[in-house]
CSV table of C-alpha atoms and ligand atoms in Angstrom, one decimal:
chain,number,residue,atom,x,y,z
A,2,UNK,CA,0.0,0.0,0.0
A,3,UNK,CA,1.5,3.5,-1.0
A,4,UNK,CA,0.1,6.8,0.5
A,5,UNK,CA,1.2,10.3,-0.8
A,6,UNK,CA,2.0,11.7,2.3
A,7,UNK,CA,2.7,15.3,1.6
A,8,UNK,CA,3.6,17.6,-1.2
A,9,UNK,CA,7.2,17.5,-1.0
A,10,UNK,CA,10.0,16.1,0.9
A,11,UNK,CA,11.0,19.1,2.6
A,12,UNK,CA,7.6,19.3,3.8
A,13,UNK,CA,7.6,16.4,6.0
A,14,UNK,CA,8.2,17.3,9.6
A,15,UNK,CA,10.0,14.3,10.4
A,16,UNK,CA,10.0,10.8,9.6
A,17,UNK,CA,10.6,7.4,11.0
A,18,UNK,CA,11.6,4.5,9.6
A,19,UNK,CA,12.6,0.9,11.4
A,20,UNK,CA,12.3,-2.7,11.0
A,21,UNK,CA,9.6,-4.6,12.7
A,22,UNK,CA,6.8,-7.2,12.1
A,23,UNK,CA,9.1,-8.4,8.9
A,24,UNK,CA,8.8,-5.6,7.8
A,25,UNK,CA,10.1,-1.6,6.8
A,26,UNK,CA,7.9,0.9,9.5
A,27,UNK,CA,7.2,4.2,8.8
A,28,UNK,CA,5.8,7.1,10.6
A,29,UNK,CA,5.8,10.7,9.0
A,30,UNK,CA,4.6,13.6,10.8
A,31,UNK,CA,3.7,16.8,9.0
A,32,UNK,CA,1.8,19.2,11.4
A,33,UNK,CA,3.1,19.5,14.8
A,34,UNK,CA,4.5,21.9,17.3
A,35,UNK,CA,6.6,19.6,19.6
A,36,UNK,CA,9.3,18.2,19.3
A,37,UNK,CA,9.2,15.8,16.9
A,38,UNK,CA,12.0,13.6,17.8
A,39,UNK,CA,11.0,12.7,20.5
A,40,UNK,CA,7.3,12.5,20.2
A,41,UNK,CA,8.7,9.5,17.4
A,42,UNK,CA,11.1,8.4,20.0
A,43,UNK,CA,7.5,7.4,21.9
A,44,UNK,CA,6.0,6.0,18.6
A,45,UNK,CA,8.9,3.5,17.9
A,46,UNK,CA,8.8,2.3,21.8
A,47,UNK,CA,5.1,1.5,21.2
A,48,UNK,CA,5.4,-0.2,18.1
A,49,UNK,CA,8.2,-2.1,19.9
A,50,UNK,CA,6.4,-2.8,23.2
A,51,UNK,CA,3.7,-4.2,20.9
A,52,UNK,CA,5.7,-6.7,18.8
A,53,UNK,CA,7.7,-7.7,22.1
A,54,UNK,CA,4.4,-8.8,23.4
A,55,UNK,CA,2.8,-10.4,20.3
A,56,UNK,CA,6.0,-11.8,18.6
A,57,UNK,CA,5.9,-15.6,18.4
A,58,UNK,CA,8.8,-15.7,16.6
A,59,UNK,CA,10.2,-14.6,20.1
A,60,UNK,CA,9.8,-17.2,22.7
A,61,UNK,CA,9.9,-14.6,25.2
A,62,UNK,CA,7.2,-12.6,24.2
A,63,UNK,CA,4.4,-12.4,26.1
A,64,UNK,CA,2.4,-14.1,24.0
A,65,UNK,CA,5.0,-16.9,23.3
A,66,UNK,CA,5.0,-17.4,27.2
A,67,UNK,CA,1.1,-17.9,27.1
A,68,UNK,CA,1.7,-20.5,24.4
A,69,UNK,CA,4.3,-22.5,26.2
A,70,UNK,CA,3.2,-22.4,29.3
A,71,UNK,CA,-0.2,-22.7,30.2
A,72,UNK,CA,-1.8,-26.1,31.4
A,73,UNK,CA,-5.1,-26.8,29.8
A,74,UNK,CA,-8.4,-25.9,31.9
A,75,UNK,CA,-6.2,-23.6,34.0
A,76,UNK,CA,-6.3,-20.0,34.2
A,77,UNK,CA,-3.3,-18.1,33.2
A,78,UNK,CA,-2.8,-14.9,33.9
A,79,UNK,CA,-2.1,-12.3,31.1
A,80,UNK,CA,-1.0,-8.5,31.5
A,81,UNK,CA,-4.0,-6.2,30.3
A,82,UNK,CA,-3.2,-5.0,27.6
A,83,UNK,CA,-2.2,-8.7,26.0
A,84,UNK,CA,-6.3,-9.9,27.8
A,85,UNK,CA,-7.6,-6.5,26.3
A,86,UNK,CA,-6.6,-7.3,23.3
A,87,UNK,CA,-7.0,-11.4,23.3
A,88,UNK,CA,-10.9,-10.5,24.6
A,89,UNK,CA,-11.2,-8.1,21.7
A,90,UNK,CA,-10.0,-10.8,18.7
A,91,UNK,CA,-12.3,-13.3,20.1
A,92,UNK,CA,-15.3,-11.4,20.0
A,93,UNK,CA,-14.8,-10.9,16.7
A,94,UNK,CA,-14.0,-14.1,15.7
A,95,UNK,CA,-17.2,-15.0,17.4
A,96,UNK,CA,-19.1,-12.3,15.8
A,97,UNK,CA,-17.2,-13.5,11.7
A,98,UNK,CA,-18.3,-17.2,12.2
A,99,UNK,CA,-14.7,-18.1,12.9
A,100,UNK,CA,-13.0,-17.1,10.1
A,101,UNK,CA,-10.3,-14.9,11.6
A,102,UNK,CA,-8.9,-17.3,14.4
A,103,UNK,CA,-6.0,-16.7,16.4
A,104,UNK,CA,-5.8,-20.2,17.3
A,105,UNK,CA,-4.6,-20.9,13.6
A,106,UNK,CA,-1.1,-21.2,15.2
A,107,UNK,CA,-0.4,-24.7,15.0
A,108,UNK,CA,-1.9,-25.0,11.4
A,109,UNK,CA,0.9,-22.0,10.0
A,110,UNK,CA,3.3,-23.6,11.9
A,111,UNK,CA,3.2,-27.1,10.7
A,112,UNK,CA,2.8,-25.0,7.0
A,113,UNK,CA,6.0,-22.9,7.4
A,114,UNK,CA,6.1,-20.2,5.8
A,115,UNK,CA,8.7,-18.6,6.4
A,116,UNK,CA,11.0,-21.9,6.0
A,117,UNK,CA,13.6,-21.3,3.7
A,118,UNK,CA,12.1,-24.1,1.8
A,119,UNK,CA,8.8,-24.5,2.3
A,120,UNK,CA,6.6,-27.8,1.4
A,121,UNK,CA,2.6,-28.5,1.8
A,122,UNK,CA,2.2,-30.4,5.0
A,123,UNK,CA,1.2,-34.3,5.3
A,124,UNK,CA,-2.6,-34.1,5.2
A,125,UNK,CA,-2.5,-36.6,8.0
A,126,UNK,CA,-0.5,-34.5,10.1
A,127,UNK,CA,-2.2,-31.1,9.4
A,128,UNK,CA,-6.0,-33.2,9.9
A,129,UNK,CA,-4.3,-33.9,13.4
A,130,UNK,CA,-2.8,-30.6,13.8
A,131,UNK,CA,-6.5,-29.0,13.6
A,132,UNK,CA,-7.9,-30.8,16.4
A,133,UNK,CA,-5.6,-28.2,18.6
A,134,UNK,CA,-7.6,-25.1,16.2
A,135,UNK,CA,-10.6,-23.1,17.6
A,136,UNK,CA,-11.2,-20.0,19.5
A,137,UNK,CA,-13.9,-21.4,21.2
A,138,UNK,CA,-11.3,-23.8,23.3
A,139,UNK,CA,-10.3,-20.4,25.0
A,140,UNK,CA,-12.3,-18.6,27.9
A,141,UNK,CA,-11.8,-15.5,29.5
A,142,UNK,CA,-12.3,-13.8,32.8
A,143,UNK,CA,-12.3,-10.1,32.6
A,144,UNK,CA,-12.2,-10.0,36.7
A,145,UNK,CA,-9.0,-11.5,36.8
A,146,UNK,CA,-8.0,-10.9,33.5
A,147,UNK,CA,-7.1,-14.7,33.2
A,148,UNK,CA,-7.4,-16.6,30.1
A,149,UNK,CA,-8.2,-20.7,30.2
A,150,UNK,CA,-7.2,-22.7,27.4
A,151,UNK,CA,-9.1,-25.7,27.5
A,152,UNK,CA,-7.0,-27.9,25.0
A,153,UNK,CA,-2.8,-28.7,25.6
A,154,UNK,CA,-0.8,-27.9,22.5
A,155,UNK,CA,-2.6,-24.8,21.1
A,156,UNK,CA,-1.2,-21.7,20.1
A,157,UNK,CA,-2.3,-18.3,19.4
A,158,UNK,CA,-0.5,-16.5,16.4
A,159,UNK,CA,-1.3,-12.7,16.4
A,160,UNK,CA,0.2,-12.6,12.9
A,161,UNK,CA,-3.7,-11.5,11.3
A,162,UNK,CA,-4.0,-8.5,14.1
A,163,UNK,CA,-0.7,-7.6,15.0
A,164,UNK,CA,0.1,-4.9,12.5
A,165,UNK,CA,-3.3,-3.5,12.5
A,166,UNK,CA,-2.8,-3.1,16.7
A,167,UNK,CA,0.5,-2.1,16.7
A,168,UNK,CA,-0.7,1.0,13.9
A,169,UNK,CA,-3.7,1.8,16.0
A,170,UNK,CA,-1.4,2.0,18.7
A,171,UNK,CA,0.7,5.1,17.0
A,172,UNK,CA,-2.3,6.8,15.8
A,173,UNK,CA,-3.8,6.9,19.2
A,174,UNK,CA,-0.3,8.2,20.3
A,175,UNK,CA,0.1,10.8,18.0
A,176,UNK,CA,-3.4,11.8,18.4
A,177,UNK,CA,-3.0,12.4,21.6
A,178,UNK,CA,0.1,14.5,21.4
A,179,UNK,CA,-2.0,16.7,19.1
A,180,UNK,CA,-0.8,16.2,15.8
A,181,UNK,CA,-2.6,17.9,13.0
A,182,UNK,CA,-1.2,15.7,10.0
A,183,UNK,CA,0.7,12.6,9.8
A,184,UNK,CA,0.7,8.7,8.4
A,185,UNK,CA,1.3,5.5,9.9
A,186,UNK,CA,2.5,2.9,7.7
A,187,UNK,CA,3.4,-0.5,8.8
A,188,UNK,CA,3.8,-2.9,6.0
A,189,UNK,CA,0.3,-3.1,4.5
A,190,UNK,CA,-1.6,-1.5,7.5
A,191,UNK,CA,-1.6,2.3,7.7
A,192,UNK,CA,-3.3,5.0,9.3
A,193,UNK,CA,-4.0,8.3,7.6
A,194,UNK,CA,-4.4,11.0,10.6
A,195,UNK,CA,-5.7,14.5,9.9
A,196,UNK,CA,-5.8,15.7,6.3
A,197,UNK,CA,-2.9,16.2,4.3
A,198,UNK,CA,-1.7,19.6,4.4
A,199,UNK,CA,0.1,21.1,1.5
A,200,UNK,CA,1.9,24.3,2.6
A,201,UNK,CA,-0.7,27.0,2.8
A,202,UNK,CA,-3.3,25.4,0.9
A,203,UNK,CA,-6.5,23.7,1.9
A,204,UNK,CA,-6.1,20.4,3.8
A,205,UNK,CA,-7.5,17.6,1.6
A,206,UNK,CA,-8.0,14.0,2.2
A,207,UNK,CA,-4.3,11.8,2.4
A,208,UNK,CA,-4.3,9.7,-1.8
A,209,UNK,CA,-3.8,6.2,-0.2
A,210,UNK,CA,-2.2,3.4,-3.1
A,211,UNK,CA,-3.4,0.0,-2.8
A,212,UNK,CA,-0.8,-2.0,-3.7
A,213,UNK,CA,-1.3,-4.2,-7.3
A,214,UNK,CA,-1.1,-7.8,-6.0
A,215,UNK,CA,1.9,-10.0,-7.2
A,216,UNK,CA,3.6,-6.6,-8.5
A,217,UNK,CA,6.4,-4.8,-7.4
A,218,UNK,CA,5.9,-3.5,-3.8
A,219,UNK,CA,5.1,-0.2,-4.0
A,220,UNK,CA,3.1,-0.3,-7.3
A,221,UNK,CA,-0.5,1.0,-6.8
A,222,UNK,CA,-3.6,-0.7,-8.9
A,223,UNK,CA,-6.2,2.4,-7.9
A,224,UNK,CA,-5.9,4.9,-5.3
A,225,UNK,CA,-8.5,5.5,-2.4
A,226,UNK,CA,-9.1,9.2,-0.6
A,227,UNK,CA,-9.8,9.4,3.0
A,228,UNK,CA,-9.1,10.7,6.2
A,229,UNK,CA,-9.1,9.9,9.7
A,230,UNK,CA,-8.8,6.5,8.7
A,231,UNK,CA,-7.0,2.6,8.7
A,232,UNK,CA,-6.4,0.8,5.6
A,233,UNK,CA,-5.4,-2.7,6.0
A,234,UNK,CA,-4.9,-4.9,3.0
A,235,UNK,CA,-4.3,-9.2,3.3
A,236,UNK,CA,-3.5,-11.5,-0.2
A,237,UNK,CA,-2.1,-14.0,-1.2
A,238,UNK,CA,0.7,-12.2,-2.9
A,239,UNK,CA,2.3,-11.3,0.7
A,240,UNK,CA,3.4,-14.6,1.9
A,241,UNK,CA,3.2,-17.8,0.0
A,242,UNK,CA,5.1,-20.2,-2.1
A,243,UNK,CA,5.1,-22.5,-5.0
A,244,UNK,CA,5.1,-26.2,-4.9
A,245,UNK,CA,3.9,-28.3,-8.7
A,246,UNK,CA,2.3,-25.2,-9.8
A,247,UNK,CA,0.2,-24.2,-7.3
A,248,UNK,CA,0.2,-21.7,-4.7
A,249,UNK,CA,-0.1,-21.8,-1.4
A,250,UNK,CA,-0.8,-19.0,0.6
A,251,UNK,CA,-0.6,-17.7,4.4
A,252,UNK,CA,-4.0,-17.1,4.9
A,253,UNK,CA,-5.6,-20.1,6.1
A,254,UNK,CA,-9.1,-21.5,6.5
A,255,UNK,CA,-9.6,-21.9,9.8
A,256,UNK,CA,-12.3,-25.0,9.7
A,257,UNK,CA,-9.4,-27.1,6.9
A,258,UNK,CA,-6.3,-25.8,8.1
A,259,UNK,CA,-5.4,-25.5,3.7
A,260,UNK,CA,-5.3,-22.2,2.0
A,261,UNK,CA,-8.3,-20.2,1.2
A,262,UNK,CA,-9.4,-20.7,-2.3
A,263,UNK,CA,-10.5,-17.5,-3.7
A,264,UNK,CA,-10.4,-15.3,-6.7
A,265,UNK,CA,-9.8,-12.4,-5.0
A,266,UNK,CA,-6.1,-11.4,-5.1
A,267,UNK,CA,-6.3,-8.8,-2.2
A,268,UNK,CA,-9.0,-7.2,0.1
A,269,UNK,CA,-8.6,-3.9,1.8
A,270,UNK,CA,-10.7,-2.7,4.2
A,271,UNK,CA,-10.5,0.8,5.4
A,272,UNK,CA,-12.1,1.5,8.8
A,273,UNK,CA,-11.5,4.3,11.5
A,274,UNK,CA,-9.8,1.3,13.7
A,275,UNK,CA,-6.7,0.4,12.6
A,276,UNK,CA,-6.9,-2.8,15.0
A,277,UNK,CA,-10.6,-3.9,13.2
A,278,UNK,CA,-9.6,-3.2,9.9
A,279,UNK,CA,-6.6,-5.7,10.4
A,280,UNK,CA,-9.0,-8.3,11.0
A,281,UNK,CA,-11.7,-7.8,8.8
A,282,UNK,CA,-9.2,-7.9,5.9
A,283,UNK,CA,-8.2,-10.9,6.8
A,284,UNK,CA,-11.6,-12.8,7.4
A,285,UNK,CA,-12.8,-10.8,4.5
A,286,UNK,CA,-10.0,-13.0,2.5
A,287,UNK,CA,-11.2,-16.1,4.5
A,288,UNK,CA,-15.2,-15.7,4.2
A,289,UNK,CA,-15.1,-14.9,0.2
A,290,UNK,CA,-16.7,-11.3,-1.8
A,291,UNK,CA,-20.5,-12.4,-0.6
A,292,UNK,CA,-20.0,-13.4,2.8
A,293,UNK,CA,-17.0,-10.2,3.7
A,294,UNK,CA,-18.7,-7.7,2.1
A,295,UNK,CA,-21.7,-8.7,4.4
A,296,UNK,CA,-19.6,-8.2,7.4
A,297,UNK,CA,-17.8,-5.2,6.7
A,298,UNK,CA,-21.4,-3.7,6.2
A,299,UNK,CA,-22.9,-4.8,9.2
A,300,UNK,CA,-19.8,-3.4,11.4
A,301,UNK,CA,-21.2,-0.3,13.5
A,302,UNK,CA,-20.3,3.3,13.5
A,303,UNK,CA,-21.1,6.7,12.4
A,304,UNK,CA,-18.3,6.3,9.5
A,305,UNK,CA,-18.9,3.0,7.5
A,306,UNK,CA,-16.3,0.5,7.1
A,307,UNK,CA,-15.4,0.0,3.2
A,308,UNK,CA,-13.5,-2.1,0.9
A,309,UNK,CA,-11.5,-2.9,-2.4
A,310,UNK,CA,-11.2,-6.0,-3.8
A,311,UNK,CA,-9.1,-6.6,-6.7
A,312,UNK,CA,-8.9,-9.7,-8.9
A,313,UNK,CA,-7.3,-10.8,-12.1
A,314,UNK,CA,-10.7,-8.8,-13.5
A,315,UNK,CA,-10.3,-5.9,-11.8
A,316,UNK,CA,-11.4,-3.6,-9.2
A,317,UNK,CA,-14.5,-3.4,-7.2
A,318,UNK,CA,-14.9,-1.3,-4.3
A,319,UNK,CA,-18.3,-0.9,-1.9
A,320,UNK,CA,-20.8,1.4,-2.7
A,321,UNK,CA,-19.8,3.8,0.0
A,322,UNK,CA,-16.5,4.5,-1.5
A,323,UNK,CA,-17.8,5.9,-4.6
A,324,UNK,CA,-16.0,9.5,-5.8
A,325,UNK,CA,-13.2,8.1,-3.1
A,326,UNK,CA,-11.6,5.6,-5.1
A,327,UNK,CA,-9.4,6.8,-8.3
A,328,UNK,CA,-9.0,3.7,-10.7
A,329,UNK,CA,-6.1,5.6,-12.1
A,330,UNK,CA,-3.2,4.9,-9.7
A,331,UNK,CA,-0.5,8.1,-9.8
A,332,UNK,CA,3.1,7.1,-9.9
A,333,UNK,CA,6.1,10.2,-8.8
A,334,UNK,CA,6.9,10.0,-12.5
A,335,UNK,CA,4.7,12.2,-13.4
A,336,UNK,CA,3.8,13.9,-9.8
A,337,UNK,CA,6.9,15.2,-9.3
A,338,UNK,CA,5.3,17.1,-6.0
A,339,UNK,CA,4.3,13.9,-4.0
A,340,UNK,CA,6.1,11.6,-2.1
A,341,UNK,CA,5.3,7.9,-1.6
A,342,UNK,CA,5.8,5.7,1.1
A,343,UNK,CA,5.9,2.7,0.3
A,344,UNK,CA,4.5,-1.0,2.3
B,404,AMP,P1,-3.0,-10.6,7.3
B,404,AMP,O1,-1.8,-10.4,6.4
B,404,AMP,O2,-3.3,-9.6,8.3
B,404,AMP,O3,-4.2,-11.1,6.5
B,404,AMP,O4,-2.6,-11.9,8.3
B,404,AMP,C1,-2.1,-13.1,7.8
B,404,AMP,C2,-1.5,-13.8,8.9
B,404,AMP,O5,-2.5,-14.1,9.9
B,404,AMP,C3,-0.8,-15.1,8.6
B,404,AMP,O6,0.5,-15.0,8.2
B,404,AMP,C4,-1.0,-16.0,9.8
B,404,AMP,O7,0.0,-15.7,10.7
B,404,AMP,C5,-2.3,-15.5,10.4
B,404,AMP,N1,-3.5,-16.2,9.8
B,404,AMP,C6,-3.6,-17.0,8.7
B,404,AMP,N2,-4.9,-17.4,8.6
B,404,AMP,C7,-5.6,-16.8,9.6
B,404,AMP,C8,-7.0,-16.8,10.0
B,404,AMP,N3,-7.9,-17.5,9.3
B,404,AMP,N4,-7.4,-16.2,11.1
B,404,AMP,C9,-6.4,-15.5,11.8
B,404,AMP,N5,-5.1,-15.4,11.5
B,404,AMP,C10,-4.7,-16.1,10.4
B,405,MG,MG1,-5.1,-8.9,9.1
């Protein structure tokens, strides 16, 4: 995903750029009175803070720890923010039918993905592997903030939420310093705050790229306007690899533990929660055009949740984006005044 974040270089505050979540971070202010260093100083800790805690690639992350050492039908106690958050994914995993599930961990484990070679699993093995699959084998107690997993050798993999939290995160941050204008941009989830300001100009709303699946990163297929908002896009392009021809993809369906067969080749969904629209991309992916669309429009709010779908046929976007979305992607070929970041 690209966003034209301001109209020229010189124009951007201050930027930020580090390594986390596999991925290149950004954060670009462009209206604020502070001091800018240091207010990014905060908004790299967070992101930090949030990956230490969600990381399973790190067995000492908090989340890791839950994984390795709980005892099934005992409580174990999380820190807040990792129940807050838990409690949160599980209500909407109960409220999308199950297809975003954090308990998919087991199932992209035994897939690999991030092997240096990766293979399709023994169908035996990955049939056995799902009987330690389903949010519903988790409980929680918000009084003691406890969580009870009721099945031995499950694990949670925040991988479909993490960005999306860790973004929402920032935002709330930088909100909260009183920042007029900035972007958030971590690797396919980004949050567009204020309007983009362009010297002494009118603010308008931030040009957001969606990024054309399987292309180069940083290639837009259509651009989106908006403000104020989280765009979070999940396909198959971002993770995947090849094995007799086919595909195989990171986003799993939760009741099979295979892929998700679909022709779409990437859903975005843009949302004013950075954290929700992590998660509805995803289980938009899992549930399919008919069923995701459904649940992006049935999400409350006073500023609907919206989407772009692209396949091999083309674009489609929900009715609410209408005069927001610009099938004509721009490129800093020919905009000379814009600068792209690039996920
Ligand atoms: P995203 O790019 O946000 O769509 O997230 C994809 C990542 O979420 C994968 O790499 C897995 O770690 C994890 N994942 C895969 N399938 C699911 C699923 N059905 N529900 C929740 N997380 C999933
Ligand atoms: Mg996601």
């Amino acid at each position: 995903m690209r966003i034209q974040t301001a109209a020229a270089a010189n124009r951007t505050l201050a930027c930020r750029r580090f390594y986390l979540y596999h991925t290149v971070c950004e954060v670009r202010l462009h209206l604020y009175g502070g001091d800018a260093e240091a207010l990014l100083d905060s908004c790299e800790k967070t992101a930090r803070q949030a990956q230490a805690m969600l990381n399973i690639y790190d067995p000492a992350s908090e989340l890791s720890r839950l994984n390795s050492g709980y005892t099934a039908g005992k409580p174990y106690r999380v820190s807040r923010p990792l129940f807050n958050l838990l409690h949160e994914i599980d209500a909407f995993s109960r409220a999308c039918g199950g297809a975003f599930d954090i308990t998919v961990g087991p199932a992209v484990r035994l897939w690999d993905f991030t092997a240096r070679r990766p293979r399709v699993p023994d169908r035996t093995a990955l049939r056995k592997t799902m009987e330690r699959v389903g949010y519903e084998h988790i409980h929680y107690d918000t009084a003691s903030e406890t969580v009870t997993i009721d099945r031995q050798g499950m694990l949670l993999d925040a991988g479909g939420a993490g960005k999306g939290y860790a973004v929402g995160l920032v935002a709330a941050l930088l909100r909260a310093a009183g920042v007029g204008s900035a972007s958030v941009n971590f690797g396919g989830n980004l949050y567009a705050l204020g309007s983009m300001q362009i010297a002494e100009s009118a603010p308008r709303p931030w040009r957001v790229g969606i990024q054309r699946p399987w292309a180069e990163r940083g290639e837009p297929v259509c651009s989106v306007y908006l403000d104020n908002r989280a765009v979070s896009t999940s396909g198959g392009y971002d993770r995947f690899f090849t094995q007799d021809n086919n595909v195989y993809h990171h986003i799993l369906d939760p009741r099979t533990g295979w892929p998700v067969e679909s022709d779409l080749l990437s859903v975005s969904v843009i949302t004013p929660d950075a954290l929700l629209s992590d998660l509805l991309s995803t289980a938009f992916f899992v549930l399919g055009p008919q069923h995701g669309a459904e649940l992006v429009e049935k999400q409350p709010g006073q500023t609907p949740a919206s989407y772009v779908l692209v396949r091999e046929s083309g674009v489609t976007a929900s009715r609410c984006l209408a005069g927001s979305i610009d099938p004509e992607p721009h490129h800093n070929a020919y905009r000379r005044d814009c600068i792209e970041q690039t996920s």
